[in-house]
Short mmCIF file of C-alpha atoms in Angstrom, two decimals:
data_model
loop_
_atom_site.label_atom_id
_atom_site.label_comp_id
_atom_site.label_asym_id
_atom_site.label_seq_id
_atom_site.Cartn_x
_atom_site.Cartn_y
_atom_site.Cartn_z
CA MET A 1 60.64 11.67 -2.87
CA TRP A 2 64.13 12.95 -3.59
CA THR A 3 62.66 15.85 -5.53
CA LEU A 4 59.83 16.76 -3.18
CA PHE A 5 61.36 16.22 0.25
CA PRO A 6 63.71 19.29 0.30
CA ILE A 7 60.97 21.59 -1.01
CA ILE A 8 58.32 20.33 1.43
CA PHE A 9 60.67 20.20 4.41
CA PHE A 10 62.00 23.74 4.04
CA SER A 11 58.52 25.07 3.22
CA PHE A 12 57.18 23.77 6.55
CA SER A 13 60.27 25.04 8.40
CA LEU A 14 59.72 28.54 6.90
CA SER A 15 63.35 28.71 5.79
CA LYS A 16 63.11 27.87 2.10
CA LEU A 17 65.98 29.54 0.25
CA PRO A 18 67.32 28.83 -3.25
CA GLY A 19 70.42 27.09 -1.94
CA TYR A 20 68.38 24.83 0.32
CA ILE A 21 66.28 23.36 -2.50
CA LEU A 22 69.13 22.82 -4.95
CA PRO A 23 69.20 19.09 -4.00
CA SER A 24 65.85 18.82 -5.80
CA ILE A 25 67.45 19.68 -9.16
CA PRO A 26 69.54 16.47 -9.76
CA PRO A 27 66.56 14.07 -9.55
CA LEU A 28 64.58 16.25 -11.93
CA ALA A 29 67.49 16.21 -14.38
CA ILE A 30 67.86 12.42 -14.03
CA LEU A 31 64.14 11.76 -14.56
CA THR A 32 64.02 14.09 -17.56
CA GLY A 33 67.12 12.52 -19.09
CA ASP A 34 65.77 9.01 -18.52
CA TYR A 35 62.45 9.93 -20.14
CA ILE A 36 64.13 11.42 -23.21
CA ASN A 37 66.46 8.42 -23.48
CA ARG A 38 63.50 6.00 -23.45
CA ILE A 39 61.63 7.83 -26.21
CA ARG A 40 64.59 8.87 -28.34
CA HIS A 41 64.11 6.00 -30.82
CA LYS A 42 60.43 6.70 -31.50
CA GLY A 43 60.82 10.47 -31.47
CA LEU A 44 59.09 13.28 -29.59
CA ASN A 45 55.50 14.33 -30.01
CA GLY A 46 55.23 17.53 -31.98
CA TRP A 47 53.72 19.47 -29.08
CA LEU A 48 56.41 18.23 -26.66
CA LEU A 49 59.20 19.25 -29.03
CA ALA A 50 57.59 22.65 -29.53
CA LEU A 51 57.26 23.09 -25.76
CA HIS A 52 60.93 22.20 -25.30
CA ALA A 53 61.97 24.70 -27.97
CA ALA A 54 59.75 27.40 -26.45
CA LEU A 55 61.16 26.79 -22.96
CA SER A 56 64.70 27.06 -24.30
CA ALA A 57 63.81 30.29 -26.10
CA VAL A 58 62.26 31.84 -22.98
CA THR A 59 65.28 30.82 -20.88
CA ILE A 60 67.67 32.47 -23.31
CA MET A 61 65.60 35.65 -23.47
CA LEU A 62 65.43 35.95 -19.68
CA VAL A 63 69.16 35.36 -19.31
CA LEU A 64 69.97 38.06 -21.85
CA LEU A 65 67.61 40.54 -20.17
CA LEU A 66 68.84 39.78 -16.64
CA PRO A 67 71.77 42.28 -16.56
CA TRP A 68 69.47 45.11 -17.68
CA ARG A 69 66.91 44.12 -15.06
CA ILE A 70 69.55 44.29 -12.33
CA VAL A 71 70.89 47.71 -13.34
CA HIS A 72 67.46 49.21 -14.13
CA PRO A 73 64.90 47.51 -11.85
CA GLY A 74 61.34 48.12 -12.94
CA ALA A 75 62.34 49.84 -16.19
CA TRP A 76 61.28 48.52 -19.57
CA PRO A 77 64.30 47.51 -21.71
CA PRO A 78 65.01 49.64 -24.79
CA ALA A 79 63.95 48.28 -28.15
CA SER A 80 67.50 47.31 -29.16
CA ILE A 81 68.06 45.11 -26.09
CA LEU A 82 64.56 43.63 -26.25
CA PHE A 83 64.95 42.84 -29.93
CA ALA A 84 68.32 41.17 -29.38
CA ALA A 85 66.93 38.98 -26.58
CA ILE A 86 63.79 37.97 -28.46
CA SER A 87 65.58 37.29 -31.74
CA SER A 88 68.22 35.17 -29.94
CA GLY A 89 65.53 33.10 -28.22
CA VAL A 90 63.54 32.62 -31.43
CA ALA A 91 66.70 31.66 -33.33
CA ALA A 92 67.55 29.03 -30.70
CA ALA A 93 64.01 27.59 -30.87
CA ILE A 94 64.11 27.41 -34.67
CA LEU A 95 67.54 25.77 -34.53
CA ILE A 96 66.24 23.09 -32.15
CA LEU A 97 63.21 22.38 -34.35
CA ILE A 98 65.26 22.16 -37.54
CA VAL A 99 68.05 19.96 -36.12
CA VAL A 100 65.69 17.55 -34.37
CA GLY A 101 63.44 17.42 -37.43
CA ARG A 102 66.42 16.61 -39.64
CA PHE A 103 68.50 14.30 -37.41
CA GLY A 104 66.04 13.08 -34.79
CA VAL A 105 65.95 13.16 -30.99
CA LYS A 106 69.53 11.89 -30.75
CA ARG A 107 70.70 15.44 -31.56
CA LEU A 108 68.34 17.14 -29.10
CA ARG A 109 70.83 17.24 -26.24
CA VAL A 110 73.61 18.81 -28.31
CA VAL A 111 71.45 21.40 -30.04
CA THR A 112 69.94 22.42 -26.70
CA MET A 113 73.18 22.51 -24.75
CA VAL A 114 75.12 24.68 -27.20
CA PRO A 115 73.04 27.88 -26.78
CA LEU A 116 72.60 27.27 -23.04
CA VAL A 117 76.36 26.88 -22.54
CA ILE A 118 76.81 30.17 -24.39
CA MET A 119 74.31 31.73 -21.98
CA LEU A 120 76.25 30.38 -19.00
CA LEU A 121 79.41 31.98 -20.37
CA PHE A 122 77.43 35.21 -20.88
CA ILE A 123 76.47 35.21 -17.18
CA PHE A 124 79.55 33.72 -15.50
CA GLY A 125 82.26 34.77 -17.94
CA VAL A 126 85.33 32.83 -19.01
CA GLY A 127 87.44 30.92 -16.48
CA PRO A 128 88.81 29.76 -14.27
CA PHE A 129 88.05 26.27 -15.59
CA PHE A 130 89.67 23.63 -17.81
CA GLY A 131 93.02 25.33 -17.28
CA LEU A 132 91.75 28.67 -18.61
CA PRO A 133 92.47 31.72 -16.45
CA ALA A 134 89.63 33.99 -15.42
CA LEU A 135 89.18 36.85 -17.87
CA SER A 136 88.14 39.88 -15.84
CA SER A 137 86.61 41.60 -18.87
CA THR A 138 84.00 38.80 -19.12
CA LYS A 139 82.99 38.90 -15.45
CA LYS A 140 80.82 42.02 -15.50
CA ASN A 141 77.50 40.18 -15.39
CA ILE A 142 78.43 37.79 -12.61
CA ARG A 143 79.70 40.74 -10.56
CA LEU A 144 76.31 42.39 -11.05
CA LEU A 145 74.56 39.23 -9.88
CA ASP A 146 76.88 38.92 -6.91
CA ALA A 147 76.21 42.48 -5.79
CA ALA A 148 72.44 42.34 -6.35
CA TYR A 149 71.59 38.91 -4.95
CA SER A 150 74.39 37.75 -2.66
CA ALA A 151 75.21 38.88 0.87
CA ARG A 152 78.90 38.10 0.37
CA PRO A 153 80.04 41.57 -0.85
CA LEU A 154 78.07 43.28 1.92
CA ALA A 155 79.51 40.93 4.55
CA ALA A 156 83.02 41.69 3.27
CA ILE A 157 82.47 45.46 3.65
CA ILE A 158 81.07 45.06 7.15
CA SER A 159 84.00 42.87 8.19
CA GLN A 160 86.38 45.67 7.22
CA ILE A 161 84.67 48.33 9.34
CA ALA A 162 83.22 46.34 12.25
CA LYS A 163 84.97 46.09 15.59
CA PRO A 164 86.16 42.62 16.68
CA ASN A 165 83.13 40.47 17.56
CA GLU A 166 80.78 43.41 17.08
CA PRO A 167 77.17 42.18 16.74
CA VAL A 168 75.27 42.69 13.50
CA ALA A 169 71.48 43.09 13.41
CA VAL A 170 68.92 43.41 10.63
CA TYR A 171 65.52 45.04 10.35
CA ARG A 172 63.03 44.16 7.61
CA VAL A 173 65.52 42.79 5.10
CA ARG A 174 65.09 39.77 2.85
CA ARG A 175 65.63 36.43 4.54
CA ASP A 176 68.47 35.56 2.18
CA VAL A 177 70.27 38.75 3.27
CA GLU A 178 69.91 37.81 6.94
CA TYR A 179 71.00 34.20 6.48
CA GLY A 180 73.72 35.18 4.02
CA LEU A 181 75.29 37.64 6.47
CA SER A 182 75.19 34.99 9.19
CA PHE A 183 76.83 32.47 6.86
CA TYR A 184 79.60 34.68 5.45
CA ARG A 185 80.45 36.25 8.82
CA ASN A 186 80.14 32.90 10.64
CA HIS A 187 78.21 34.65 13.40
CA GLN A 188 74.57 34.82 14.43
CA VAL A 189 72.75 37.87 13.11
CA ASP A 190 70.12 39.43 15.38
CA ASN A 191 66.71 40.26 13.98
CA TYR A 192 64.96 43.32 15.43
CA ILE A 193 61.52 41.83 14.84
CA GLN A 194 62.25 38.39 16.31
CA GLU A 195 64.78 39.11 19.06
CA GLY A 196 64.23 42.82 19.65
CA VAL A 197 66.81 45.61 19.63
CA PRO A 198 70.14 44.50 21.16
CA PRO A 199 71.08 46.63 24.18
CA GLY A 200 74.75 46.91 23.23
CA GLU A 201 76.51 48.67 20.39
CA HIS A 202 75.99 46.98 17.04
CA ILE A 203 75.76 47.43 13.28
CA LEU A 204 72.28 47.55 11.78
CA ILE A 205 71.31 46.71 8.20
CA THR A 206 67.87 47.72 6.97
CA ARG A 207 66.16 48.49 3.71
CA GLU A 208 66.34 52.16 2.81
CA ILE A 209 62.56 52.51 2.72
CA TYR A 210 62.43 51.63 6.43
CA SER A 211 65.15 54.04 7.55
CA GLY A 212 62.50 56.54 8.61
CA GLN A 213 61.24 54.10 11.25
CA LEU A 214 64.51 54.08 13.16
CA ASN A 215 63.72 57.23 15.15
CA SER A 216 60.84 55.53 16.91
CA LEU A 217 62.41 52.09 16.88
CA LEU A 218 65.62 53.36 18.53
CA ALA A 219 64.01 55.97 20.78
CA GLY A 220 66.61 57.23 23.24
CA ARG A 221 69.45 55.56 21.34
CA SER A 222 72.14 57.29 19.30
CA TYR A 223 72.87 56.01 15.82
CA GLN A 224 74.56 57.24 12.67
CA PRO A 225 74.65 56.10 9.03
CA LEU A 226 77.76 54.25 7.89
CA PHE A 227 77.11 53.66 4.20
CA SER A 228 74.40 52.71 1.74
CA TYR A 229 74.37 49.59 -0.41
CA PRO A 230 72.34 50.63 -3.49
CA ALA A 231 72.72 47.26 -5.26
CA GLN A 232 70.15 45.85 -2.80
CA ASN A 233 68.60 49.13 -1.58
CA LEU A 234 70.09 48.67 1.89
CA ALA A 235 71.35 51.17 4.46
CA VAL A 236 73.90 50.36 7.15
CA TYR A 237 73.97 52.14 10.53
CA GLN A 238 76.12 52.20 13.64
CA VAL A 239 73.84 51.90 16.65
CA PHE A 240 75.40 52.84 19.99
CA ALA A 241 74.72 51.17 23.33
CA LYS A 242 71.89 52.26 25.58
CA PRO A 243 72.91 55.26 27.73
#
């Protein structure tokens, strides 16, 4: 119930976002840990151990390829990057199989966590944690993730250029962009499709591919581009009040 309720509830409410279903992760981790703890003395079935090693390998490969995917969406990674990701995943899977085969299931947690912790450091960088300062040189990947998937940097830019209490509206953007802007600006964001075009002056965020629809959508209204946000293929406009 703990696992399923958040997923089912937000699916029916049509507002399922990654942050909303995070409460489903702890029960899955607890159930998995309890299962492994109960069978640790008799060992894992060969197919289950192989599946675990394969899942770890795939996770590592995807993490290593993620920065390339963000910078070059839709492009196939070069052979050098693809080889490094695949060889790292295969090496981690072989390490898991060898260690568990030699020392048993009691070493499964350690041998799995070590490469995954390295992957977390690869994504998030070093610090600030455990008294270590944040090393800016290791934060490149998390900055890429922040720009490509979070509305926080965009909200910060808008806050710098928007007039006090100026409304912000969106047109055909991802739901996480709309809700993220509302969250980080602590203000309701209007949606052209749901609420219509606001009559007053406002800032509009839309995907670049829909910019050509603004002429008909804002017929009789004046508007001008403010800036583009290529990390998420967004365009930001200043829309003036109805004459």
